[in-house]
Each structure stands twice: as structure tokens, then as C-alpha cells.
Amino acid sequence: MKKDGSGKTDLFLGLDLSTQGLKGTLIDADFRVAAEDAVSFDGDLPEFKTEGGVHRRPDGLTVTSPPLMWVAALDLLFARVKSGGWPLASVAAVCGSGQQHGSVWLKRGARKALAKLDPARSLREQLTDAFSVADSPVWMDAGTQKQCDEREAALGGPQAVADLTGSRAYLRFTGNQIARIYADDPAAYERTDRIALVSSFAASLLIGDYAPIDTSDGSGMNLMDVRKRDWSRAALEYTAPGLAAKLGPIVPGHETVGTLHAYYVRKYGFSPQCPVVAFSGDNPNSLAGLRLQRAGDVAISLGTSDTMFGYVLRPKPSGVEGHIFANPVDPSAYMVMLCRMNGSLARERVRDAAAAGSWNTFSGFLHNTPAGNGGRMGIFFFEPEITPPTRNTGVSFFDADGKRIDTLPPEAEVRALVESQFISLRLHGEGIGLMPSAILATGGASANREILRVISDVFGAPVYTGEQTASASLGAAYRAMHGWMCKREGRFVPFAEAMSGAPPFARAVEPDAAAHEAYNRMLGRFAKLEESVAG
Ligand code: ADP
Ligand code: XUL
């Protein structure tokens, strides 16, 4: 899959419309990153007066972004990369990513405006009047508690909502945001012709028509039947009248949704007939970016918070925690995701308190203490935790008999922290069907081999590393390549096959059988202690 037949090298473009900016990543057919560039909303488009890409209302709950800013960013990025010499005529396919859950409200007439985009004028000029809601709610918005409670009550409780849609009702999930806008401003809802996600909106700009939502990003709405991968009539009913028509169709992530509008061909020099593959959410794109490709492949991103997500065939939706999404690269699989708040920031706090602020000392303590910590355990909720959900904060230590104790020696405290983080991830992951057979570690703390060793032993799985971080724009570029292959071959090409030429990840740590056994024996006791602290 090197050449496109015309002798030109095929390039694949991934875009990422995130909270703070718009990024583009161009890769070649050998999976090498050929170029990257980005636009920052605050810095490059100051007239929209965003902070971190958003507007926060004084109520402390409502967080929005102007969709016209996203429109302006697209022209700005393309103008920049064109003048930077990117060979846009060699782009074989485009795909993209959007922050999850945010919605874009297009009013009647928008479809026509998209269709007749004129390269002599800017996108922004031509789409100023396209929106029925000028400020789009984004994923940080938390003003929908009432709608979430109503949804769960109407559909039979949190577990029933999770069984149906993949997640219990969450404040940021789009269906609850839609219900709120309908309640607050029914006239705006009435004026609306199409409600897009940030991802499908960006794709719509590119094809000059309404692009369908993909099933993976569509899973972040509390509106889709996650097993049937189609809108749930019951879930739509409790949201707003006539919603199905406003949402339009839903398609699997590998499908092509159209070709680039002539606007981009004439203005920026893209080749005519360049296919646009369905855009998806940033987390689904990160799964593709890390090339998870078979059931049991799991990524653990050790950033500010720790996120674990994986490629799963048999998920177990939870009414308490975690998310089940349709898998963006496999129409018969799922993506399961969990987030722990107390990740790197907790490790830094214990490093500072117990290891004199040194990662070296911290790692040395891990190296010199036994797996299982002689039965001593700690539960560390410096911040209210998401998994398990709790508002209780504080640190609790326990001796080998499960009795509370005030302190642990520094080296045991470091071990107690790291073991608790990953035993907890394993427990809660198993609860929703995440059982890793191979783990790809990314993010800042994946540089720490002693932490990787604990992860490998807790899960009993090898840990791989790569230079790659969980990058949504790179994932979008891979998905552009995948979708392009599916279209070219007229069949569903397994993602593993599409990615077979990519450089392998390095196998960093093998699990130790005895250590893994020690952790297996700790699980039950840990679960009880964690529950007693979380309440
Ligand atoms: P984010 O993308 O969430 O900002 P990163 O993935 O860049 O986070 O990770 C940054 C974190 O990595 C820092 O907060 C730091 O705690 C952690 N980190 C960096 N080096 C090490 C190390 N050697 N051992 C453990 N943690 C580390
Ligand atoms: C995921 C979520 C965030 C946004 C960020 O559920 O809300 O990760 O997708 O862009």
C-alpha cells in the first residue's frame, strides 16, 4: 500500500478539533509523521475571547464554545499548512477527531450554506448565520443534573441507562445537554435543522453537507443503543420531540461520509474526490492512534489523571462508573474506558512527601520493596475520585490485618500508592469487561520502569511502550488510512491488517508469575477496604 497508482505517494490527514485548538497531522503510507501544525483558539483567534477554548458562565456550571470559532480555525489551519508547503494535493483521505459530547446546532438553511461554499470568501463569513444556538455546550458543561435525574428515572435507573446506552446518565453527555436546551429555549430547538457532534460538524464543513455521526462518538450521548449501534427510540423520547430527524443517520467509524467540497480543492489545492472518513471523538481516535487492534489490547495513559481504555468484545456496562463506546475501528467490537482522578498528581504528592521530591528515590523504593507490600495497603483519595465515584478525600493506611494505622515507612508508602492505583484500575476495569492481555503504557509516568513493573504484575500482562502518546490527530490519520482502504477494497478491512506495516511497540516488562499471584490474593481485601473508604 505504498503508491496510489498515479506514482504520487499517498498521504493521510488527521485533524483534531479539541477543547483548546485545532491540530493537523499528516502521515505517509509508511506511518511516518510527515508534518504537524496547530491553531490555538485563545492565541490565534482572540476575538472569540475564550479561555482554554471555552466560555464559562458565572453560574459555575455552564461551559460553552462558539462554533463559529471552530469554523474560523479550519480556514486558518489550512491557510497555514498550505503556505508551509504541505503537499495537500497528495492527501489520499482525511479523517478527524472532535472533543466528545459537545453539540453544534445548525438552523434551517445551514445545509444550503454548506453546499454552496465559495472559495472567494471565508468559511466564517459564509456560515455566520448557520447556527440556531450561538454557544455550543462542551464536555466541561455540568448544568444538566436535572435532565440526568429525569433520564435515569424515566428509563429505569442508572444501570438500565448504562445497559441501553453504554453509560449511566452523565452531565456532559449530549442527550442531557439537548434536553436542557429544549427546556430552556424551545424556540431555538424548533429553529434547529440538525444537531451535530463537534466531530460530525467538522466533517460537515469538509464535505459541504450534513455528515452523519459515527457510532463511537455517538456512544457519548446517552441516546444510542450501544449494542444495536443505532438511536434508541426510548432514549430519544425522553429527550425532545422530533429528535431523530434532527440527529440524522449514524454510521460506523470506518465509513466514508463524502468527498472534500470544491471549496478546499480550489482554495487549498486538495485533490478532487478526496474522501472524508467519518470523524469520531478524541478518545476513540486515541484508541486508533495507539493502534489497539484486537480484543484484550488495552492502553493505560499515565497523565495528570490515569485513563485506561481497551478493545473489548463483551463489555459489561456499569450503572456506577466507566463508559462503553462502539469501537471506532471495528463494527463488531467495543471500546471500554475508565478514568482515575488520582493519577500522576497523587504520585507527585507521595514523591514529595516520602521520596524527597525525587523520581529516582521513588523508583528505588519500588525496586527494593516486595510485591504485595507485606500485606500493608493504602487508599489515596487526594482529590474526589471518579473510579470509584466518591467525594470522600484523604489518605488511609492499613496493616496486614486490615487495621487502620497512621503512617507507613516512606518506601512502603510509595509502594502502597502505586499498588493501590493499579489494583483499583484492575478491579474496576474487570467490573466493566476490561481484561487486558497486552498493555500499552503512555503518558509522562510511562517513562518509569518500576511503575510499569507493578502494572505488569498486577494485571499479569506484558507492558509495551512507544514514543507515541495518546494522540487523537494521529489516530485520525490512521483512521483516514483505514477508511480509505475499506473504501478502495469494497470490504471491511480489519484495523490490524491496515496497521500491519506500522513499527511495533517495544515490549518493556514481562509479568512475574509469583508477584501476579500475590496481587490476585490481595484483590478481595483491597476491594473491601476501598469500599469502606469510598463509602
Ligand atoms: P498530561 O498529558 O496529563 O499533562 P503527561 O502525560 O505529560 O500528562 O504526564 C505528565 C506527568 O508525568 C507529570 O505530572 C509527572 O508526574 C509524570 N512523570 C514524569 N516523569 C516521571 C517519572 N520518571 N516517574 C513517574 N512519573 C513521571
Ligand atoms: C470524555 C471527555 C473528554 C473529552 C475531551 O468522556 O469528556 O475526554 O472528550 O475532549
PDB file of N, CA and C in Angstrom, residues 12 36-37 40 54 69 79 98 102 120 189 213 237 319 326 334 354 393 407 425 459 481 510 512 523:
ATOM      1  N   PHE A  12      -2.040  10.857   4.410  1.00  0.00           N
ATOM      2  CA  PHE A  12      -3.318  10.799   5.111  1.00  0.00           C
ATOM      3  C   PHE A  12      -3.339  11.898   6.155  1.00  0.00           C
ATOM      4  N   GLU A  36       3.177  18.314  11.132  1.00  0.00           N
ATOM      5  CA  GLU A  36       2.152  18.607  12.143  1.00  0.00           C
ATOM      6  C   GLU A  36       2.055  20.109  12.320  1.00  0.00           C
ATOM      7  N   ASP A  37       0.856  20.605  12.557  1.00  0.00           N
ATOM      8  CA  ASP A  37       0.693  22.026  12.840  1.00  0.00           C
ATOM      9  C   ASP A  37      -0.595  22.197  13.639  1.00  0.00           C
ATOM     10  N   SER A  40      -4.260  27.610  17.906  1.00  0.00           N
ATOM     11  CA  SER A  40      -4.761  27.698  19.275  1.00  0.00           C
ATOM     12  C   SER A  40      -5.894  28.716  19.322  1.00  0.00           C
ATOM     13  N   VAL A  54     -12.804  27.965  25.861  1.00  0.00           N
ATOM     14  CA  VAL A  54     -14.202  27.944  26.306  1.00  0.00           C
ATOM     15  C   VAL A  54     -14.618  29.255  26.966  1.00  0.00           C
ATOM     16  N   MET A  69     -16.021  29.879  15.957  1.00  0.00           N
ATOM     17  CA  MET A  69     -14.573  29.860  16.201  1.00  0.00           C
ATOM     18  C   MET A  69     -13.945  28.600  15.582  1.00  0.00           C
ATOM     19  N   ALA A  79      -4.870  27.454   5.714  1.00  0.00           N
ATOM     20  CA  ALA A  79      -4.052  28.518   5.107  1.00  0.00           C
ATOM     21  C   ALA A  79      -2.608  28.385   5.587  1.00  0.00           C
ATOM     22  N   GLY A  98     -13.040  15.037  17.288  1.00  0.00           N
ATOM     23  CA  GLY A  98     -13.579  16.195  17.987  1.00  0.00           C
ATOM     24  C   GLY A  98     -13.652  15.885  19.463  1.00  0.00           C
ATOM     25  N   GLY A 102     -19.774  17.513  22.972  1.00  0.00           N
ATOM     26  CA  GLY A 102     -20.212  18.857  22.587  1.00  0.00           C
ATOM     27  C   GLY A 102     -21.166  18.777  21.403  1.00  0.00           C
ATOM     28  N   ALA A 120     -13.927  32.112  -2.738  1.00  0.00           N
ATOM     29  CA  ALA A 120     -13.535  33.519  -2.742  1.00  0.00           C
ATOM     30  C   ALA A 120     -13.796  34.177  -1.378  1.00  0.00           C
ATOM     31  N   TYR A 189     -34.639  25.265  19.743  1.00  0.00           N
ATOM     32  CA  TYR A 189     -34.750  23.866  19.339  1.00  0.00           C
ATOM     33  C   TYR A 189     -35.591  23.765  18.064  1.00  0.00           C
ATOM     34  N   ILE A 213     -23.194  11.272  12.255  1.00  0.00           N
ATOM     35  CA  ILE A 213     -22.454  10.995  13.487  1.00  0.00           C
ATOM     36  C   ILE A 213     -21.944   9.561  13.382  1.00  0.00           C
ATOM     37  N   GLU A 237     -37.003   9.580  23.073  1.00  0.00           N
ATOM     38  CA  GLU A 237     -38.304  10.045  23.508  1.00  0.00           C
ATOM     39  C   GLU A 237     -38.222  10.927  24.751  1.00  0.00           C
ATOM     40  N   GLY A 319     -23.755   0.829  35.932  1.00  0.00           N
ATOM     41  CA  GLY A 319     -24.567   1.972  36.340  1.00  0.00           C
ATOM     42  C   GLY A 319     -23.836   2.860  37.328  1.00  0.00           C
ATOM     43  N   ALA A 326     -19.125   2.227  21.165  1.00  0.00           N
ATOM     44  CA  ALA A 326     -18.884   1.401  19.984  1.00  0.00           C
ATOM     45  C   ALA A 326     -17.428   1.632  19.583  1.00  0.00           C
ATOM     46  N   TYR A 334     -16.228  -3.203  20.924  1.00  0.00           N
ATOM     47  CA  TYR A 334     -16.480  -2.042  21.771  1.00  0.00           C
ATOM     48  C   TYR A 334     -15.167  -1.425  22.230  1.00  0.00           C
ATOM     49  N   ALA A 354       7.315  11.514  50.583  1.00  0.00           N
ATOM     50  CA  ALA A 354       8.023  10.327  51.075  1.00  0.00           C
ATOM     51  C   ALA A 354       9.354  10.091  50.378  1.00  0.00           C
ATOM     52  N   THR A 393     -12.378  12.512  50.700  1.00  0.00           N
ATOM     53  CA  THR A 393     -10.967  12.706  50.377  1.00  0.00           C
ATOM     54  C   THR A 393     -10.116  12.355  51.587  1.00  0.00           C
ATOM     55  N   THR A 407       0.607   5.821  59.812  1.00  0.00           N
ATOM     56  CA  THR A 407       1.619   6.087  58.781  1.00  0.00           C
ATOM     57  C   THR A 407       2.217   4.778  58.288  1.00  0.00           C
ATOM     58  N   LEU A 425      -7.552   0.005  39.406  1.00  0.00           N
ATOM     59  CA  LEU A 425      -7.879   0.013  37.970  1.00  0.00           C
ATOM     60  C   LEU A 425      -8.253  -1.382  37.495  1.00  0.00           C
ATOM     61  N   PHE A 459      -1.675  -6.843  36.559  1.00  0.00           N
ATOM     62  CA  PHE A 459      -2.574  -7.350  35.514  1.00  0.00           C
ATOM     63  C   PHE A 459      -2.149  -8.709  34.980  1.00  0.00           C
ATOM     64  N   MET A 481      -6.452   6.400   6.817  1.00  0.00           N
ATOM     65  CA  MET A 481      -5.844   5.330   6.022  1.00  0.00           C
ATOM     66  C   MET A 481      -6.734   4.079   6.026  1.00  0.00           C
ATOM     67  N   GLU A 510       7.796  -7.913  31.350  1.00  0.00           N
ATOM     68  CA  GLU A 510       7.035  -9.164  31.381  1.00  0.00           C
ATOM     69  C   GLU A 510       6.495  -9.362  32.795  1.00  0.00           C
ATOM     70  N   ASP A 512       5.710 -11.099  36.315  1.00  0.00           N
ATOM     71  CA  ASP A 512       6.326 -12.125  37.148  1.00  0.00           C
ATOM     72  C   ASP A 512       5.196 -12.944  37.780  1.00  0.00           C
ATOM     73  N   LEU A 523      -6.738  -8.886  45.934  1.00  0.00           N
ATOM     74  CA  LEU A 523      -7.867  -8.183  45.312  1.00  0.00           C
ATOM     75  C   LEU A 523      -9.083  -8.024  46.227  1.00  0.00           C
TER      76      LEU A 523
END
